């Protein structure tokens, strides 16, 4: 019996989340994309796309990228956060990854009890990312001085003609792809 409990615990704890948010001009979260991934293969095992009301009706740079048809859940912020936490809990997620994590974390204070990790910290540093060209302009610590957003990073790592959509769910998938391309264990973030 104890062996089954240990195996089940290992399965539950073997997931992490990648989260991306899109905000309005007034800095309110209008959409959240979350991908639950296996921590050894970096493959998607589940995910959801949330549209947050009423923020989604306010002016925003990427308002045209909101996809009401494919949204898993459209509701007020409190209900969206409850559903998001239920998803994270269902997979035993304790770690959340995001590209420029301080931005997403600051917009989701309801998720501060989780451990947050910044994908960009690893991706934009030549000490971890061998795809960064030799002649790239970097600080002495190896961090790129410019050109380290999601779009230029994925172009550098994988897809030469990639264009970022600024749809929170698609962006979360793309950020997971960066992690997979880097091939660095989640424990190193």
Coordinates of C-alpha atoms in Angstrom, one line a residue:
X1 CA 0.0 0.0 0.0
X2 CA 2.8 2.5 0.9
X3 CA 4.5 1.8 -2.5
X4 CA 1.3 2.8 -4.3
X5 CA 1.1 6.0 -2.2
X6 CA 4.8 6.9 -3.0
X7 CA 4.2 6.2 -6.7
X8 CA 1.1 8.3 -6.8
X9 CA 2.8 11.1 -5.0
X10 CA 5.7 11.0 -7.5
X11 CA 3.2 11.2 -10.4
X12 CA 1.4 14.1 -8.8
X13 CA 4.5 16.0 -7.9
X14 CA 6.1 15.5 -11.4
X15 CA 4.4 18.5 -12.9
X16 CA 5.0 22.3 -13.2
X17 CA 3.0 25.1 -14.7
X18 CA 4.0 27.7 -17.3
X19 CA 1.8 30.8 -17.0
X20 CA 1.5 33.9 -19.2
X21 CA -0.8 36.9 -18.7
X22 CA -1.9 39.6 -21.0
X23 CA -3.0 43.0 -19.6
X24 CA -5.0 46.1 -20.5
X25 CA -3.5 49.6 -20.9
X26 CA -4.6 50.1 -17.3
X27 CA -2.5 47.1 -16.2
X28 CA -5.4 44.8 -15.4
X29 CA -5.1 41.1 -16.3
X30 CA -7.5 40.4 -19.2
X31 CA -6.3 36.8 -20.0
X32 CA -4.2 34.0 -18.5
X33 CA -2.8 31.0 -20.2
X34 CA -1.5 28.1 -18.2
X35 CA 0.1 24.9 -19.4
X36 CA 0.7 22.0 -17.1
X37 CA 3.9 20.1 -18.1
X38 CA 5.7 17.0 -17.2
X39 CA 8.9 18.0 -15.4
X40 CA 11.1 15.4 -17.1
X41 CA 9.9 15.6 -20.8
X42 CA 8.7 19.2 -20.8
X43 CA 5.6 18.0 -22.6
X44 CA 2.1 19.5 -22.1
X45 CA -0.2 17.3 -20.1
X46 CA -3.0 19.9 -19.7
X47 CA -3.7 23.5 -20.0
X48 CA -6.4 26.2 -19.9
X49 CA -7.0 29.6 -21.4
X50 CA -8.9 32.1 -19.2
X51 CA -10.4 35.4 -20.2
X52 CA -11.0 37.7 -17.3
X53 CA -14.1 39.9 -17.1
X54 CA -14.6 42.8 -17.1
X55 CA -10.9 43.6 -17.9
X56 CA -11.3 41.9 -21.3
X57 CA -13.6 44.7 -22.5
X58 CA -11.1 47.5 -21.7
X59 CA -8.6 48.9 -24.2
X60 CA -5.5 46.8 -24.6
X61 CA -2.6 46.5 -27.0
X62 CA -3.4 42.8 -27.6
X63 CA -7.2 42.9 -27.3
X64 CA -7.5 41.5 -30.8
X65 CA -5.7 38.3 -29.7
X66 CA -8.4 37.3 -27.2
X67 CA -10.0 34.1 -28.4
X68 CA -13.4 33.8 -26.9
X69 CA -14.2 30.7 -29.0
X70 CA -11.3 28.7 -27.6
X71 CA -11.4 30.1 -24.1
X72 CA -11.7 27.3 -21.5
X73 CA -13.2 29.7 -18.9
X74 CA -14.5 33.3 -19.2
X75 CA -15.6 34.8 -15.9
X76 CA -14.8 37.4 -13.2
X77 CA -11.3 37.3 -11.7
X78 CA -12.2 35.5 -8.5
X79 CA -13.8 32.6 -10.3
X80 CA -11.0 32.4 -12.8
X81 CA -8.4 32.3 -10.0
X82 CA -10.4 29.6 -8.2
X83 CA -10.5 27.5 -11.3
X84 CA -6.8 28.1 -12.0
X85 CA -5.9 27.1 -8.5
X86 CA -8.0 23.9 -8.8
X87 CA -6.1 23.0 -12.0
X88 CA -2.7 23.5 -10.3
X89 CA -3.8 21.5 -7.2
X90 CA -5.2 18.7 -9.4
X91 CA -1.6 18.2 -10.8
X92 CA 0.2 18.9 -7.5
X93 CA 1.9 21.9 -9.0
X94 CA 4.0 23.9 -6.6
X95 CA 6.3 25.6 -9.2
X96 CA 5.2 28.1 -11.7
X97 CA 7.5 29.2 -14.6
X98 CA 7.0 32.3 -16.7
X99 CA 9.1 34.4 -19.1
X100 CA 9.9 37.6 -17.2
X101 CA 8.2 36.0 -14.2
X102 CA 8.3 39.1 -12.1
X103 CA 5.7 40.7 -14.4
X104 CA 3.2 37.7 -14.3
X105 CA 3.8 37.2 -10.6
X106 CA 3.1 40.8 -9.8
X107 CA -0.2 40.6 -11.7
X108 CA -1.3 37.4 -10.0
X109 CA -0.8 38.1 -6.2
X110 CA -3.4 35.3 -5.5
X111 CA -0.6 32.8 -6.6
X112 CA 2.2 34.1 -4.4
X113 CA 2.1 30.9 -2.3
X114 CA 3.6 29.0 -5.3
X115 CA 7.3 29.0 -6.1
X116 CA 7.9 31.2 -9.2
X117 CA 10.8 30.8 -11.6
X118 CA 12.0 33.0 -14.5
X119 CA 12.6 31.2 -17.8
X120 CA 14.2 34.3 -19.2
X121 CA 16.9 34.3 -16.5
X122 CA 18.2 31.0 -18.0
X123 CA 17.3 31.5 -21.7
X124 CA 18.9 34.9 -22.0
X125 CA 22.2 33.9 -20.5
X126 CA 25.0 32.4 -22.7
X127 CA 26.2 30.4 -19.6
X128 CA 23.0 28.2 -20.0
X129 CA 22.0 28.8 -23.6
X130 CA 24.4 27.6 -26.2
X131 CA 22.2 29.0 -29.0
X132 CA 23.2 32.5 -28.2
X133 CA 25.6 33.6 -30.9
X134 CA 29.3 34.0 -30.0
X135 CA 29.3 37.7 -31.0
X136 CA 26.1 38.6 -29.1
X137 CA 26.3 41.7 -26.9
X138 CA 26.3 40.3 -23.4
X139 CA 27.1 41.6 -19.9
X140 CA 30.1 40.1 -18.1
X141 CA 27.7 37.7 -16.3
X142 CA 26.6 36.2 -19.7
X143 CA 23.2 37.9 -19.9
X144 CA 22.2 39.3 -23.3
X145 CA 21.9 43.1 -23.3
X146 CA 19.1 43.1 -25.8
X147 CA 17.0 40.8 -28.0
X148 CA 16.0 38.3 -25.4
X149 CA 12.2 38.4 -25.6
X150 CA 10.2 35.3 -26.4
X151 CA 10.1 36.0 -30.1
X152 CA 13.9 36.5 -30.6
X153 CA 14.6 33.7 -28.2
X154 CA 12.5 31.1 -30.1
X155 CA 13.9 32.3 -33.4
X156 CA 17.4 31.7 -31.9
X157 CA 16.5 28.3 -30.5
X158 CA 14.1 26.7 -32.9
X159 CA 11.9 28.5 -35.4
X160 CA 13.6 31.1 -37.7
X161 CA 10.3 32.7 -38.8
X162 CA 8.4 32.5 -35.5
X163 CA 6.1 35.4 -34.6
X164 CA 4.8 35.8 -31.0
X165 CA 0.9 36.0 -30.9
X166 CA 0.4 37.7 -27.5
X167 CA -2.4 35.2 -26.8
X168 CA -1.7 34.2 -23.2
X169 CA -2.3 30.4 -23.9
X170 CA -0.2 30.3 -27.0
X171 CA 2.5 32.3 -25.3
X172 CA 2.6 29.9 -22.4
X173 CA 3.0 27.0 -24.9
X174 CA 5.9 28.9 -26.6
X175 CA 7.6 29.5 -23.2
X176 CA 7.4 25.8 -22.5
X177 CA 8.9 25.2 -25.9
X178 CA 11.8 27.5 -24.9
X179 CA 12.4 25.4 -21.8
X180 CA 12.2 22.2 -23.8
X181 CA 14.7 23.5 -26.3
X182 CA 17.1 24.6 -23.6
X183 CA 17.0 21.1 -22.1
X184 CA 17.9 22.3 -18.6
X185 CA 16.3 20.6 -15.6
X186 CA 13.6 22.5 -13.8
X187 CA 15.8 22.2 -10.7
X188 CA 18.4 24.5 -12.3
X189 CA 16.0 27.5 -12.6

